mmCIF file of C-alpha atoms and ligand atoms in Angstrom:
data_model
loop_
_atom_site.group_PDB
_atom_site.id
_atom_site.type_symbol
_atom_site.label_atom_id
_atom_site.label_comp_id
_atom_site.label_asym_id
_atom_site.label_seq_id
_atom_site.Cartn_x
_atom_site.Cartn_y
_atom_site.Cartn_z
ATOM 1 C CA MET A 1 0.221 28.062 -9.127
ATOM 2 C CA LEU A 2 3.125 30.046 -10.408
ATOM 3 C CA ASP A 3 2.807 32.394 -13.359
ATOM 4 C CA SER A 4 3.562 30.181 -16.401
ATOM 5 C CA LYS A 5 6.622 31.643 -18.504
ATOM 6 C CA ILE A 6 5.245 30.294 -21.839
ATOM 7 C CA ILE A 7 3.484 32.558 -24.254
ATOM 8 C CA ILE A 8 2.185 30.803 -27.470
ATOM 9 C CA ALA A 9 2.269 32.776 -30.703
ATOM 10 C CA LEU A 10 -1.023 32.350 -32.515
ATOM 11 C CA ASP A 11 0.548 32.812 -35.869
ATOM 12 C CA TYR A 12 -2.577 31.321 -37.615
ATOM 13 C CA SER A 13 -4.633 32.651 -40.530
ATOM 14 C CA ASP A 14 -7.949 31.181 -39.325
ATOM 15 C CA LYS A 15 -10.059 31.406 -36.198
ATOM 16 C CA SER A 16 -10.924 27.670 -36.297
ATOM 17 C CA GLN A 17 -7.038 26.909 -35.888
ATOM 18 C CA VAL A 18 -6.992 29.139 -32.804
ATOM 19 C CA LYS A 19 -10.003 27.420 -31.383
ATOM 20 C CA GLU A 20 -8.664 23.953 -32.166
ATOM 21 C CA LEU A 21 -5.427 24.822 -30.268
ATOM 22 C CA CYS A 22 -7.140 26.407 -27.529
ATOM 23 C CA ALA A 23 -9.308 23.237 -26.769
ATOM 24 C CA LYS A 24 -6.107 21.246 -26.245
ATOM 25 C CA LEU A 25 -4.324 23.852 -23.785
ATOM 26 C CA ASP A 26 -4.369 24.349 -20.189
ATOM 27 C CA ASN A 27 -4.893 28.044 -19.639
ATOM 28 C CA LYS A 28 -3.001 27.986 -16.385
ATOM 29 C CA LYS A 29 0.201 26.741 -18.131
ATOM 30 C CA CYS A 30 0.343 29.202 -20.881
ATOM 31 C CA LYS A 31 -0.569 32.553 -22.246
ATOM 32 C CA LEU A 32 -1.554 33.353 -26.033
ATOM 33 C CA LYS A 33 0.175 35.996 -28.314
ATOM 34 C CA ILE A 34 -2.180 37.670 -30.805
ATOM 35 C CA GLY A 35 -0.141 39.366 -33.636
ATOM 36 C CA LYS A 36 -0.902 41.483 -36.544
ATOM 37 C CA GLN A 37 -2.147 38.832 -38.981
ATOM 38 C CA ILE A 38 -4.911 37.439 -36.699
ATOM 39 C CA PHE A 39 -5.691 40.707 -35.215
ATOM 40 C CA THR A 40 -6.180 42.421 -38.478
ATOM 41 C CA LYS A 41 -8.525 39.732 -39.761
ATOM 42 C CA TYR A 42 -10.624 39.249 -36.771
ATOM 43 C CA GLY A 43 -10.175 42.450 -34.592
ATOM 44 C CA PRO A 44 -10.937 42.562 -30.977
ATOM 45 C CA SER A 45 -13.294 39.600 -31.023
ATOM 46 C CA ILE A 46 -10.527 37.149 -31.280
ATOM 47 C CA ILE A 47 -9.076 38.667 -28.032
ATOM 48 C CA GLU A 48 -12.508 38.263 -26.383
ATOM 49 C CA GLU A 49 -13.065 34.682 -27.591
ATOM 50 C CA VAL A 50 -9.698 33.601 -26.173
ATOM 51 C CA GLN A 51 -10.069 35.633 -22.794
ATOM 52 C CA SER A 52 -13.501 33.908 -22.417
ATOM 53 C CA LEU A 53 -11.670 30.541 -22.395
ATOM 54 C CA GLY A 54 -9.449 31.995 -19.559
ATOM 55 C CA PHE A 55 -6.427 32.712 -21.418
ATOM 56 C CA GLY A 56 -4.230 35.894 -20.863
ATOM 57 C CA VAL A 57 -3.393 37.658 -24.054
ATOM 58 C CA PHE A 58 -0.184 39.393 -25.005
ATOM 59 C CA LEU A 59 -1.250 41.790 -27.891
ATOM 60 C CA ASP A 60 1.759 41.987 -30.135
ATOM 61 C CA LEU A 61 0.932 45.117 -32.481
ATOM 62 C CA LYS A 62 4.479 46.745 -31.943
ATOM 63 C CA PHE A 63 2.876 50.313 -32.006
ATOM 64 C CA HIS A 64 5.298 52.897 -33.461
ATOM 65 C CA ASP A 65 3.813 56.258 -34.208
ATOM 66 C CA ILE A 66 3.723 59.879 -33.049
ATOM 67 C CA PRO A 67 3.198 59.894 -29.112
ATOM 68 C CA GLU A 68 -0.511 61.131 -29.173
ATOM 69 C CA THR A 69 -1.496 58.225 -31.842
ATOM 70 C CA VAL A 70 0.319 55.713 -29.712
ATOM 71 C CA TYR A 71 -1.305 57.058 -26.356
ATOM 72 C CA LYS A 72 -4.876 56.589 -28.110
ATOM 73 C CA ALA A 73 -4.185 53.350 -29.550
ATOM 74 C CA CYS A 74 -2.760 51.981 -26.224
ATOM 75 C CA ILE A 75 -5.802 53.291 -24.537
ATOM 76 C CA GLU A 76 -8.030 51.062 -26.700
ATOM 77 C CA ALA A 77 -5.846 48.112 -26.613
ATOM 78 C CA PHE A 78 -5.485 48.171 -22.798
ATOM 79 C CA LYS A 79 -9.358 48.540 -22.595
ATOM 80 C CA LEU A 80 -9.476 45.106 -24.142
ATOM 81 C CA GLY A 81 -8.238 43.728 -20.982
ATOM 82 C CA VAL A 82 -4.956 42.379 -22.491
ATOM 83 C CA TRP A 83 -2.320 41.085 -20.141
ATOM 84 C CA MET A 84 0.637 42.417 -22.150
ATOM 85 C CA LEU A 85 1.192 45.012 -24.958
ATOM 86 C CA ASN A 86 4.154 46.211 -26.901
ATOM 87 C CA VAL A 87 5.438 49.229 -28.637
ATOM 88 C CA HIS A 88 8.673 49.931 -30.626
ATOM 89 C CA ALA A 89 11.494 51.638 -28.517
ATOM 90 C CA LEU A 90 12.612 53.311 -31.617
ATOM 91 C CA GLY A 91 9.574 55.446 -31.222
ATOM 92 C CA GLY A 92 11.383 57.424 -28.784
ATOM 93 C CA ALA A 93 11.064 58.282 -24.928
ATOM 94 C CA LYS A 94 8.006 60.566 -25.423
ATOM 95 C CA MET A 95 6.146 57.827 -27.283
ATOM 96 C CA MET A 96 6.926 55.188 -24.677
ATOM 97 C CA GLU A 97 5.881 57.422 -21.936
ATOM 98 C CA SER A 98 2.671 58.129 -23.642
ATOM 99 C CA ALA A 99 1.988 54.371 -23.603
ATOM 100 C CA VAL A 100 2.988 54.157 -20.186
ATOM 101 C CA LYS A 101 0.476 56.859 -19.450
ATOM 102 C CA ALA A 102 -2.318 54.870 -21.348
ATOM 103 C CA ARG A 103 -1.625 51.823 -19.466
ATOM 104 C CA ASN A 104 -1.541 53.642 -15.976
ATOM 105 C CA GLU A 105 -4.949 55.092 -16.889
ATOM 106 C CA VAL A 106 -6.609 52.016 -17.959
ATOM 107 C CA ASN A 107 -4.975 48.986 -16.121
ATOM 108 C CA VAL A 108 -2.009 49.632 -14.082
ATOM 109 C CA ASP A 109 -1.397 45.990 -13.659
ATOM 110 C CA ALA A 110 -1.173 45.188 -17.468
ATOM 111 C CA LYS A 111 2.402 44.918 -18.857
ATOM 112 C CA LEU A 112 3.826 47.202 -21.343
ATOM 113 C CA ILE A 113 7.086 46.008 -23.196
ATOM 114 C CA ALA A 114 9.262 47.408 -25.973
ATOM 115 C CA VAL A 115 10.788 45.756 -28.923
ATOM 116 C CA THR A 116 14.412 47.161 -29.367
ATOM 117 C CA LEU A 117 15.790 46.381 -32.635
ATOM 118 C CA LEU A 118 14.085 43.678 -34.845
ATOM 119 C CA THR A 119 16.337 40.682 -35.111
ATOM 120 C CA SER A 120 15.197 40.190 -38.687
ATOM 121 C CA LEU A 121 17.096 43.597 -39.607
ATOM 122 C CA ASP A 122 20.455 43.044 -41.251
ATOM 123 C CA ARG A 123 23.232 45.441 -42.115
ATOM 124 C CA LEU A 124 22.136 45.666 -45.879
ATOM 125 C CA GLU A 125 18.642 46.994 -44.941
ATOM 126 C CA ILE A 126 19.398 49.848 -42.659
ATOM 127 C CA SER A 127 22.160 52.045 -41.694
ATOM 128 C CA GLN A 128 25.216 50.223 -40.817
ATOM 129 C CA ASP A 129 25.644 52.395 -37.728
ATOM 130 C CA PHE A 130 22.798 50.415 -36.452
ATOM 131 C CA THR A 131 23.725 47.021 -37.442
ATOM 132 C CA ASP A 132 27.528 47.319 -36.678
ATOM 133 C CA ASN A 133 26.621 48.403 -33.146
ATOM 134 C CA ARG A 134 23.577 46.320 -32.753
ATOM 135 C CA ILE A 135 24.274 45.461 -29.219
ATOM 136 C CA ASN A 136 24.972 49.088 -28.182
ATOM 137 C CA VAL A 137 21.767 50.133 -29.980
ATOM 138 C CA VAL A 138 19.859 47.404 -28.181
ATOM 139 C CA LYS A 139 21.335 48.494 -24.826
ATOM 140 C CA SER A 140 20.499 51.803 -25.273
ATOM 141 C CA LEU A 141 16.987 51.392 -26.260
ATOM 142 C CA ALA A 142 16.527 49.066 -23.384
ATOM 143 C CA ALA A 143 17.811 51.738 -20.941
ATOM 144 C CA GLN A 144 15.609 54.046 -22.337
ATOM 145 C CA ALA A 145 12.479 51.652 -22.159
ATOM 146 C CA TYR A 146 13.431 51.234 -18.422
ATOM 147 C CA SER A 147 13.758 54.870 -17.700
ATOM 148 C CA CYS A 148 10.465 55.528 -19.451
ATOM 149 C CA LYS A 149 8.909 52.953 -16.911
ATOM 150 C CA LEU A 150 8.004 50.230 -19.320
ATOM 151 C CA ASP A 151 7.961 46.811 -17.703
ATOM 152 C CA GLY A 152 10.619 45.143 -19.999
ATOM 153 C CA ILE A 153 11.663 44.421 -23.528
ATOM 154 C CA VAL A 154 11.409 41.660 -26.237
ATOM 155 C CA CYS A 155 14.818 40.411 -26.868
ATOM 156 C CA SER A 156 17.290 37.372 -27.515
ATOM 157 C CA PRO A 157 18.278 35.603 -24.491
ATOM 158 C CA ALA A 158 21.803 36.218 -25.601
ATOM 159 C CA ASP A 159 21.190 40.167 -25.187
ATOM 160 C CA ILE A 160 20.340 39.951 -21.497
ATOM 161 C CA ARG A 161 23.596 39.832 -19.993
ATOM 162 C CA ASN A 162 24.701 42.764 -22.390
ATOM 163 C CA ILE A 163 21.664 44.845 -21.219
ATOM 164 C CA ASP A 164 23.042 44.688 -17.549
ATOM 165 C CA ASN A 165 20.021 46.174 -15.778
ATOM 166 C CA ASP A 166 20.154 45.023 -11.967
ATOM 167 C CA ASP A 167 16.381 45.639 -11.561
ATOM 168 C CA THR A 168 15.122 41.871 -11.295
ATOM 169 C CA ASP A 169 11.589 42.975 -11.904
ATOM 170 C CA PHE A 170 12.403 44.277 -15.433
ATOM 171 C CA LEU A 171 11.110 41.684 -17.966
ATOM 172 C CA TYR A 172 12.884 39.879 -20.739
ATOM 173 C CA VAL A 173 10.352 38.367 -23.219
ATOM 174 C CA THR A 174 12.388 36.212 -25.435
ATOM 175 C CA PRO A 175 11.486 34.232 -28.685
ATOM 176 C CA GLY A 176 13.638 31.792 -30.561
ATOM 177 C CA ILE A 177 13.241 29.085 -28.021
ATOM 178 C CA ARG A 178 13.466 25.378 -29.074
ATOM 179 C CA LEU A 179 13.716 22.180 -27.241
ATOM 180 C CA GLU A 180 15.561 20.531 -30.159
ATOM 181 C CA THR A 181 18.146 21.967 -32.456
ATOM 182 C CA SER A 182 15.776 22.773 -35.207
ATOM 183 C CA SER A 183 15.927 26.590 -35.671
ATOM 184 C CA ASP A 184 13.186 27.247 -38.280
ATOM 185 C CA ASP A 185 13.999 30.808 -39.390
ATOM 186 C CA HIS A 186 15.832 32.020 -36.294
ATOM 187 C CA HIS A 187 19.460 33.053 -36.499
ATOM 188 C CA GLU A 188 19.986 31.451 -33.135
ATOM 189 C CA VAL A 189 17.988 29.366 -30.932
ATOM 190 C CA PHE A 190 18.051 28.606 -27.242
ATOM 191 C CA THR A 191 16.665 25.949 -25.035
ATOM 192 C CA PRO A 192 14.298 26.918 -22.283
ATOM 193 C CA LYS A 193 16.624 26.035 -19.459
ATOM 194 C CA THR A 194 19.544 28.009 -21.098
ATOM 195 C CA ALA A 195 17.126 31.017 -21.819
ATOM 196 C CA ILE A 196 16.099 30.874 -18.022
ATOM 197 C CA ASP A 197 19.735 30.755 -17.062
ATOM 198 C CA LEU A 198 20.414 33.814 -19.142
ATOM 199 C CA GLY A 199 17.597 35.728 -17.340
ATOM 200 C CA SER A 200 14.609 35.037 -19.607
ATOM 201 C CA SER A 201 11.256 36.090 -17.907
ATOM 202 C CA TYR A 202 8.747 34.657 -20.561
ATOM 203 C CA PHE A 203 9.307 32.653 -23.747
ATOM 204 C CA VAL A 204 7.595 33.427 -26.989
ATOM 205 C CA ILE A 205 7.052 29.926 -28.561
ATOM 206 C CA GLY A 206 4.971 29.376 -31.885
ATOM 207 C CA ARG A 207 5.531 26.554 -34.186
ATOM 208 C CA PRO A 208 7.101 23.878 -31.728
ATOM 209 C CA ILE A 209 3.739 24.069 -29.799
ATOM 210 C CA THR A 210 1.252 25.086 -32.434
ATOM 211 C CA GLN A 211 2.423 22.424 -34.930
ATOM 212 C CA ALA A 212 2.689 19.604 -32.356
ATOM 213 C CA LYS A 213 0.316 16.738 -32.248
ATOM 214 C CA ASP A 214 -0.034 17.124 -28.629
ATOM 215 C CA PRO A 215 0.815 20.898 -27.504
ATOM 216 C CA MET A 216 0.402 19.912 -23.842
ATOM 217 C CA VAL A 217 3.106 17.142 -24.117
ATOM 218 C CA VAL A 218 5.460 20.022 -25.525
ATOM 219 C CA ILE A 219 4.261 22.636 -22.779
ATOM 220 C CA ASN A 220 4.867 20.136 -20.077
ATOM 221 C CA LYS A 221 8.304 19.160 -21.389
ATOM 222 C CA ILE A 222 9.295 22.778 -21.436
ATOM 223 C CA LEU A 223 7.880 23.360 -17.982
ATOM 224 C CA SER A 224 9.642 20.349 -16.464
ATOM 225 C CA SER A 225 13.088 21.264 -18.135
ATOM 226 C CA ILE A 226 13.015 24.537 -16.232
HETATM 227 O O1 LIG B 1 8.565 29.792 -32.160
HETATM 228 P P1 LIG B 1 8.415 30.399 -33.395
HETATM 229 O O2 LIG B 1 9.698 30.621 -34.130
HETATM 230 O O3 LIG B 1 7.299 29.865 -34.370
HETATM 231 O O4 LIG B 1 7.811 32.078 -33.098
HETATM 232 C C1 LIG B 1 7.332 32.959 -33.925
HETATM 233 C C2 LIG B 1 6.968 34.041 -33.179
HETATM 234 O O5 LIG B 1 7.857 34.668 -32.569
HETATM 235 C C3 LIG B 1 6.123 35.066 -34.185
HETATM 236 O O6 LIG B 1 4.906 35.307 -33.474
HETATM 237 C C4 LIG B 1 7.175 36.326 -34.187
HETATM 238 O O7 LIG B 1 6.666 37.412 -34.230
HETATM 239 C C5 LIG B 1 7.783 36.223 -32.757
HETATM 240 N N1 LIG B 1 9.312 36.675 -32.798
HETATM 241 C C6 LIG B 1 9.644 37.754 -32.167
HETATM 242 N N2 LIG B 1 10.768 38.285 -32.108
HETATM 243 C C7 LIG B 1 11.690 37.741 -32.988
HETATM 244 C C8 LIG B 1 11.491 36.565 -33.675
HETATM 245 C C9 LIG B 1 10.177 36.091 -33.682
HETATM 246 O O8 LIG B 1 8.536 38.401 -31.351
HETATM 247 N N3 LIG B 1 12.796 38.294 -32.942
#
């Protein structure tokens, strides 16, 4: 079976909700994203639990610190056997290279990706130079992530064509995916088909799946739409 493009964001506060969702999922059709909330509450045990059910884990902790600290944190994260991990590209080239070094030392097959500019930032919050030139900043951070040998970036499907990287192995992990028009809190949303056409490699999807009565119905709908 082909690698599924669906990564489900486990934005839950309690382990029981994770277990309840996992019991309804086919581990061959999706991977799971463990973020700051649930990891901070339960630590590595939550990763072990979902891995023992056969799910691949994207550990979304967005590391951003001095290179040595990120190197050591990445060593520990990759030792947990995660399929994917991320860091902030704004941590700089040396920090990203340290993360790659850690990945290569622990598990060369694991994926390491970078967050460029958080989509939640708006011009009032940080320097206007950043936000007025958002796409140029994203482009430059994506190019830096690529030259540091990361596997890809997190971005909006709309950014992919501007990034203009002709290496087809470079991954674009895209949030803001919706089958219907509801956007929740995203500025802009894309259907799975549009995201694929724009070059998305993996979708991060939370609420449309986690809040569905039958998550597999939604997953199968997404998979058949692409
Ligand atoms: O599909 P839904 O909107 O519920 O997905 C929310 C998830 O997407 C959260 O886990 C959030 O961290 C992630 N996300 C992201 N990058 C963004 C927006 C959301 O990784 N720019």
